[in-house]
PDB file of C-alpha atoms in Angstrom:
ATOM      1  CA  GLN A   1     130.702 209.049 114.561  1.00  0.00           C
ATOM      2  CA  GLY A   2     131.118 210.808 111.271  1.00  0.00           C
ATOM      3  CA  TRP A   3     129.280 212.647 108.569  1.00  0.00           C
ATOM      4  CA  LEU A   4     126.931 211.637 105.766  1.00  0.00           C
ATOM      5  CA  SER A   5     125.747 213.571 102.752  1.00  0.00           C
ATOM      6  CA  ILE A   6     122.974 212.851 100.232  1.00  0.00           C
ATOM      7  CA  VAL A   7     122.831 214.527  96.823  1.00  0.00           C
ATOM      8  CA  SER A   8     120.176 214.308  94.131  1.00  0.00           C
ATOM      9  CA  VAL A   9     121.508 214.186  90.545  1.00  0.00           C
ATOM     10  CA  ASN A  10     119.269 214.475  87.499  1.00  0.00           C
ATOM     11  CA  VAL A  11     121.014 213.531  84.228  1.00  0.00           C
ATOM     12  CA  ASN A  12     119.411 214.116  80.867  1.00  0.00           C
ATOM     13  CA  SER A  13     121.521 212.346  78.283  1.00  0.00           C
ATOM     14  CA  PHE A  14     120.601 209.375  76.069  1.00  0.00           C
ATOM     15  CA  GLU A  15     117.925 208.806  78.648  1.00  0.00           C
ATOM     16  CA  THR A  16     116.755 210.882  81.567  1.00  0.00           C
ATOM     17  CA  ALA A  17     117.438 209.467  84.997  1.00  0.00           C
ATOM     18  CA  ASP A  18     117.446 210.593  88.614  1.00  0.00           C
ATOM     19  CA  TYR A  19     120.045 209.339  91.095  1.00  0.00           C
ATOM     20  CA  LEU A  20     120.565 209.707  94.793  1.00  0.00           C
ATOM     21  CA  ILE A  21     124.214 209.684  95.720  1.00  0.00           C
ATOM     22  CA  GLY A  22     125.259 209.067  99.301  1.00  0.00           C
ATOM     23  CA  PHE A  23     128.771 209.487 100.647  1.00  0.00           C
ATOM     24  CA  GLY A  24     130.407 210.048 103.958  1.00  0.00           C
ATOM     25  CA  ARG A  25     133.195 209.129 106.399  1.00  0.00           C
ATOM     26  CA  THR A  26     133.669 208.221 109.974  1.00  0.00           C
ATOM     27  CA  ASN A  27     135.599 210.612 112.178  1.00  0.00           C
ATOM     28  CA  ASN A  28     138.602 208.312 112.005  1.00  0.00           C
ATOM     29  CA  GLY A  29     138.655 208.587 108.153  1.00  0.00           C
ATOM     30  CA  THR A  30     136.969 205.354 107.098  1.00  0.00           C
ATOM     31  CA  GLU A  31     134.829 205.942 104.006  1.00  0.00           C
ATOM     32  CA  LEU A  32     131.275 204.658 104.179  1.00  0.00           C
ATOM     33  CA  ASN A  33     130.287 202.169 101.517  1.00  0.00           C
ATOM     34  CA  GLU A  34     126.962 202.152  99.650  1.00  0.00           C
ATOM     35  CA  GLU A  35     125.401 199.466 101.857  1.00  0.00           C
ATOM     36  CA  GLN A  36     126.331 201.304 105.083  1.00  0.00           C
ATOM     37  CA  ILE A  37     124.854 204.548 103.746  1.00  0.00           C
ATOM     38  CA  LYS A  38     121.618 202.786 102.778  1.00  0.00           C
ATOM     39  CA  ARG A  39     121.291 201.301 106.244  1.00  0.00           C
ATOM     40  CA  MET A  40     122.126 204.547 107.982  1.00  0.00           C
ATOM     41  CA  ILE A  41     119.480 206.596 106.229  1.00  0.00           C
ATOM     42  CA  LEU A  42     116.831 204.074 107.263  1.00  0.00           C
ATOM     43  CA  LEU A  43     117.759 204.269 110.948  1.00  0.00           C
ATOM     44  CA  PRO A  44     115.540 206.292 113.295  1.00  0.00           C
ATOM     45  CA  SER A  45     117.283 209.488 114.286  1.00  0.00           C
ATOM     46  CA  VAL A  46     117.182 212.339 116.725  1.00  0.00           C
ATOM     47  CA  ILE A  47     118.589 215.784 116.171  1.00  0.00           C
ATOM     48  CA  LYS A  48     120.699 216.652 119.203  1.00  0.00           C
ATOM     49  CA  GLN A  49     122.599 219.706 118.096  1.00  0.00           C
ATOM     50  CA  HIS A  50     123.736 221.543 115.059  1.00  0.00           C
ATOM     51  CA  ALA A  51     127.441 220.963 114.535  1.00  0.00           C
ATOM     52  CA  TYR A  52     130.039 222.248 112.156  1.00  0.00           C
ATOM     53  CA  PHE A  53     132.232 219.914 110.143  1.00  0.00           C
ATOM     54  CA  ASP A  54     134.776 220.227 107.341  1.00  0.00           C
ATOM     55  CA  THR A  55     132.746 221.309 104.268  1.00  0.00           C
ATOM     56  CA  GLU A  56     135.858 221.041 102.025  1.00  0.00           C
ATOM     57  CA  GLU A  57     135.942 217.287 102.649  1.00  0.00           C
ATOM     58  CA  VAL A  58     132.222 217.052 101.782  1.00  0.00           C
ATOM     59  CA  LYS A  59     132.819 219.043  98.582  1.00  0.00           C
ATOM     60  CA  ILE A  60     135.700 216.744  97.530  1.00  0.00           C
ATOM     61  CA  GLN A  61     133.685 213.594  98.256  1.00  0.00           C
ATOM     62  CA  LYS A  62     130.674 215.001  96.363  1.00  0.00           C
ATOM     63  CA  GLU A  63     132.821 215.775  93.305  1.00  0.00           C
ATOM     64  CA  GLN A  64     134.298 212.271  93.363  1.00  0.00           C
ATOM     65  CA  ALA A  65     130.862 210.630  93.711  1.00  0.00           C
ATOM     66  CA  ILE A  66     129.385 212.678  90.859  1.00  0.00           C
ATOM     67  CA  LYS A  67     132.430 212.002  88.680  1.00  0.00           C
ATOM     68  CA  THR A  68     132.024 208.254  89.269  1.00  0.00           C
ATOM     69  CA  LEU A  69     128.337 208.426  88.432  1.00  0.00           C
ATOM     70  CA  LEU A  70     128.958 210.413  85.241  1.00  0.00           C
ATOM     71  CA  ASN A  71     131.663 207.938  84.139  1.00  0.00           C
ATOM     72  CA  THR A  72     129.172 205.116  84.578  1.00  0.00           C
ATOM     73  CA  ILE A  73     126.555 207.012  82.552  1.00  0.00           C
ATOM     74  CA  SER A  74     129.149 207.771  79.832  1.00  0.00           C
ATOM     75  CA  GLU A  75     129.978 204.066  79.577  1.00  0.00           C
ATOM     76  CA  LYS A  76     126.249 203.286  79.246  1.00  0.00           C
ATOM     77  CA  ASP A  77     125.866 206.006  76.586  1.00  0.00           C
ATOM     78  CA  SER A  78     128.869 204.639  74.723  1.00  0.00           C
ATOM     79  CA  ASP A  79     127.322 201.166  74.724  1.00  0.00           C
ATOM     80  CA  TYR A  80     124.046 202.678  73.406  1.00  0.00           C
ATOM     81  CA  PHE A  81     125.956 204.514  70.664  1.00  0.00           C
ATOM     82  CA  ARG A  82     127.777 201.353  69.649  1.00  0.00           C
ATOM     83  CA  LEU A  83     124.531 199.382  69.568  1.00  0.00           C
ATOM     84  CA  GLU A  84     122.787 201.993  67.391  1.00  0.00           C
ATOM     85  CA  THR A  85     125.801 202.138  65.049  1.00  0.00           C
ATOM     86  CA  ASP A  86     125.818 198.361  64.726  1.00  0.00           C
ATOM     87  CA  LYS A  87     122.104 198.325  63.953  1.00  0.00           C
ATOM     88  CA  LEU A  88     122.538 200.981  61.276  1.00  0.00           C
ATOM     89  CA  THR A  89     125.517 199.138  59.737  1.00  0.00           C
ATOM     90  CA  LYS A  90     123.614 195.863  59.610  1.00  0.00           C
ATOM     91  CA  TRP A  91     120.581 197.557  58.083  1.00  0.00           C
ATOM     92  CA  ALA A  92     122.784 199.270  55.463  1.00  0.00           C
ATOM     93  CA  ASP A  93     124.535 196.027  54.623  1.00  0.00           C
ATOM     94  CA  ASP A  94     121.204 194.198  54.284  1.00  0.00           C
ATOM     95  CA  ARG A  95     119.838 196.892  51.984  1.00  0.00           C
ATOM     96  CA  MET A  96     122.938 196.937  49.767  1.00  0.00           C
ATOM     97  CA  ASN A  97     123.171 193.137  49.671  1.00  0.00           C
ATOM     98  CA  ALA A  98     119.538 192.853  48.603  1.00  0.00           C
ATOM     99  CA  VAL A  99     120.013 195.354  45.745  1.00  0.00           C
ATOM    100  CA  GLU A 100     123.279 193.808  44.635  1.00  0.00           C
ATOM    101  CA  LEU A 101     121.792 190.303  44.723  1.00  0.00           C
ATOM    102  CA  ALA A 102     118.875 191.420  42.582  1.00  0.00           C
ATOM    103  CA  ILE A 103     121.312 192.915  40.019  1.00  0.00           C
ATOM    104  CA  LYS A 104     123.416 189.739  40.070  1.00  0.00           C
ATOM    105  CA  GLU A 105     120.356 187.578  39.474  1.00  0.00           C
ATOM    106  CA  THR A 106     119.198 189.780  36.568  1.00  0.00           C
ATOM    107  CA  LYS A 107     122.685 189.758  35.059  1.00  0.00           C
ATOM    108  CA  GLN A 108     122.828 185.967  35.385  1.00  0.00           C
ATOM    109  CA  ARG A 109     119.426 185.639  33.677  1.00  0.00           C
ATOM    110  CA  ILE A 110     120.602 187.876  30.811  1.00  0.00           C
ATOM    111  CA  LYS A 111     123.680 185.638  30.344  1.00  0.00           C
ATOM    112  CA  GLU A 112     121.505 182.554  30.273  1.00  0.00           C
ATOM    113  CA  LEU A 113     119.179 184.095  27.682  1.00  0.00           C
ATOM    114  CA  ASN A 114     122.169 185.142  25.521  1.00  0.00           C
ATOM    115  CA  ARG A 115     123.488 181.556  25.586  1.00  0.00           C
ATOM    116  CA  GLU A 116     120.001 180.310  24.693  1.00  0.00           C
ATOM    117  CA  ALA A 117     119.703 182.829  21.888  1.00  0.00           C
ATOM    118  CA  ASN A 118     123.027 181.620  20.383  1.00  0.00           C
ATOM    119  CA  LYS A 119     121.724 178.042  20.236  1.00  0.00           C
ATOM    120  CA  ILE A 120     118.328 178.810  18.679  1.00  0.00           C
ATOM    121  CA  THR A 121     117.888 179.128  14.930  1.00  0.00           C
ATOM    122  CA  ASP A 122     114.164 179.908  14.907  1.00  0.00           C
ATOM    123  CA  THR A 123     113.630 183.655  14.289  1.00  0.00           C
ATOM    124  CA  GLN A 124     110.418 183.813  16.293  1.00  0.00           C
ATOM    125  CA  GLN A 125     112.115 182.317  19.341  1.00  0.00           C
ATOM    126  CA  GLN A 126     115.167 184.564  18.792  1.00  0.00           C
ATOM    127  CA  LEU A 127     112.875 187.623  18.758  1.00  0.00           C
ATOM    128  CA  LYS A 128     111.104 186.459  21.902  1.00  0.00           C
ATOM    129  CA  ILE A 129     114.435 185.926  23.739  1.00  0.00           C
ATOM    130  CA  GLN A 130     115.813 189.282  22.500  1.00  0.00           C
ATOM    131  CA  SER A 131     112.654 191.022  23.785  1.00  0.00           C
ATOM    132  CA  GLU A 132     113.140 189.370  27.171  1.00  0.00           C
ATOM    133  CA  ILE A 133     116.791 190.401  27.208  1.00  0.00           C
ATOM    134  CA  GLN A 134     115.751 193.959  26.361  1.00  0.00           C
ATOM    135  CA  GLU A 135     113.285 193.996  29.291  1.00  0.00           C
ATOM    136  CA  LEU A 136     115.855 192.532  31.660  1.00  0.00           C
ATOM    137  CA  THR A 137     118.449 195.100  30.519  1.00  0.00           C
ATOM    138  CA  LYS A 138     115.978 197.902  31.377  1.00  0.00           C
ATOM    139  CA  LYS A 139     115.328 196.208  34.718  1.00  0.00           C
ATOM    140  CA  GLN A 140     119.056 195.936  35.359  1.00  0.00           C
ATOM    141  CA  LYS A 141     119.503 199.676  34.637  1.00  0.00           C
ATOM    142  CA  LYS A 142     116.765 200.503  37.127  1.00  0.00           C
ATOM    143  CA  GLN A 143     118.350 198.196  39.688  1.00  0.00           C
ATOM    144  CA  ARG A 144     121.672 199.978  39.240  1.00  0.00           C
ATOM    145  CA  GLN A 145     119.973 203.317  39.797  1.00  0.00           C
ATOM    146  CA  GLU A 146     118.383 201.823  42.926  1.00  0.00           C
ATOM    147  CA  ILE A 147     121.900 201.323  44.354  1.00  0.00           C
ATOM    148  CA  PHE A 148     122.340 205.100  44.333  1.00  0.00           C
ATOM    149  CA  ILE A 149     118.952 205.563  45.976  1.00  0.00           C
ATOM    150  CA  VAL A 150     119.799 203.030  48.672  1.00  0.00           C
ATOM    151  CA  GLU A 151     123.209 204.651  49.230  1.00  0.00           C
ATOM    152  CA  ASP A 152     121.454 207.999  49.642  1.00  0.00           C
ATOM    153  CA  GLU A 153     118.986 206.435  52.132  1.00  0.00           C
ATOM    154  CA  ILE A 154     121.939 205.014  54.093  1.00  0.00           C
ATOM    155  CA  VAL A 155     123.717 208.387  54.175  1.00  0.00           C
ATOM    156  CA  GLU A 156     120.471 210.058  55.224  1.00  0.00           C
ATOM    157  CA  MET A 157     119.876 207.545  58.021  1.00  0.00           C
ATOM    158  CA  ARG A 158     123.494 207.830  59.233  1.00  0.00           C
ATOM    159  CA  ASP A 159     123.235 211.662  59.250  1.00  0.00           C
ATOM    160  CA  LYS A 160     119.946 211.444  61.156  1.00  0.00           C
ATOM    161  CA  MET A 161     121.439 209.048  63.695  1.00  0.00           C
ATOM    162  CA  ILE A 162     124.555 211.187  64.183  1.00  0.00           C
ATOM    163  CA  ASN A 163     122.447 214.349  64.695  1.00  0.00           C
ATOM    164  CA  GLU A 164     120.182 212.590  67.208  1.00  0.00           C
ATOM    165  CA  ILE A 165     123.193 211.248  69.094  1.00  0.00           C
ATOM    166  CA  LYS A 166     124.857 214.676  69.121  1.00  0.00           C
ATOM    167  CA  LEU A 167     121.724 216.160  70.668  1.00  0.00           C
ATOM    168  CA  ARG A 168     121.476 213.372  73.232  1.00  0.00           C
ATOM    169  CA  MET A 169     125.170 213.555  74.105  1.00  0.00           C
ATOM    170  CA  LYS A 170     124.717 217.063  75.411  1.00  0.00           C
ATOM    171  CA  GLN A 171     124.305 216.048  79.006  1.00  0.00           C
ATOM    172  CA  GLU A 172     122.184 218.252  81.186  1.00  0.00           C
ATOM    173  CA  ILE A 173     123.073 217.697  84.806  1.00  0.00           C
ATOM    174  CA  LYS A 174     121.181 219.101  87.759  1.00  0.00           C
ATOM    175  CA  ILE A 175     122.664 218.594  91.198  1.00  0.00           C
ATOM    176  CA  LYS A 176     120.818 219.341  94.384  1.00  0.00           C
ATOM    177  CA  ASP A 177     122.306 218.900  97.860  1.00  0.00           C
ATOM    178  CA  LEU A 178     119.612 217.259  99.961  1.00  0.00           C
ATOM    179  CA  TYR A 179     121.366 217.151 103.294  1.00  0.00           C
ATOM    180  CA  THR A 180     124.620 216.661 105.118  1.00  0.00           C
ATOM    181  CA  ILE A 181     124.649 215.504 108.731  1.00  0.00           C
ATOM    182  CA  ASN A 182     127.034 214.689 111.503  1.00  0.00           C
ATOM    183  CA  TRP A 183     126.000 211.411 113.037  1.00  0.00           C
ATOM    184  CA  THR A 184     126.703 209.349 116.094  1.00  0.00           C
ATOM    185  CA  LEU A 185     125.506 205.791 116.420  1.00  0.00           C
ATOM    186  CA  ILE A 186     124.393 204.918 119.912  1.00  0.00           C
TER     187      ILE A 186
END
């Protein structure tokens, strides 16, 4: 003999989910586990009489069950947040590395051309190399400006992610008591 209660919990957080929480005890104080509750709600039943039982105990058990559920959801949300942050960090690193590599390659090519220019005595070839250096210098300047653009993109993406996460972290919780019964197994 004992009591059993079933509560519906709707949580709107990083994702929306519905949960059924079952909890209860036997009259001698043994708490029912999840498997026992699942089996009990599937058993055929007969209503014999309406009985009163300690609603304070039900309230305490309900609060504990909901707290456990919300802790589990918070852990899941934290994992999601960490995953999204990692993705953003990797994306930002990739973007910055690509821009920095392009600048490094351009700088290296300018050095090579300067060395070449120092070795050449032909004016026509000197002019051609100097023109190429001039073009590469302009390209390098644009690449340096691109670093600022990429940094702005990264800040914008991080701000967007943080704002989305702030909105999603505002948990909306709806709790509905479905039923609480006194039971006797025959």
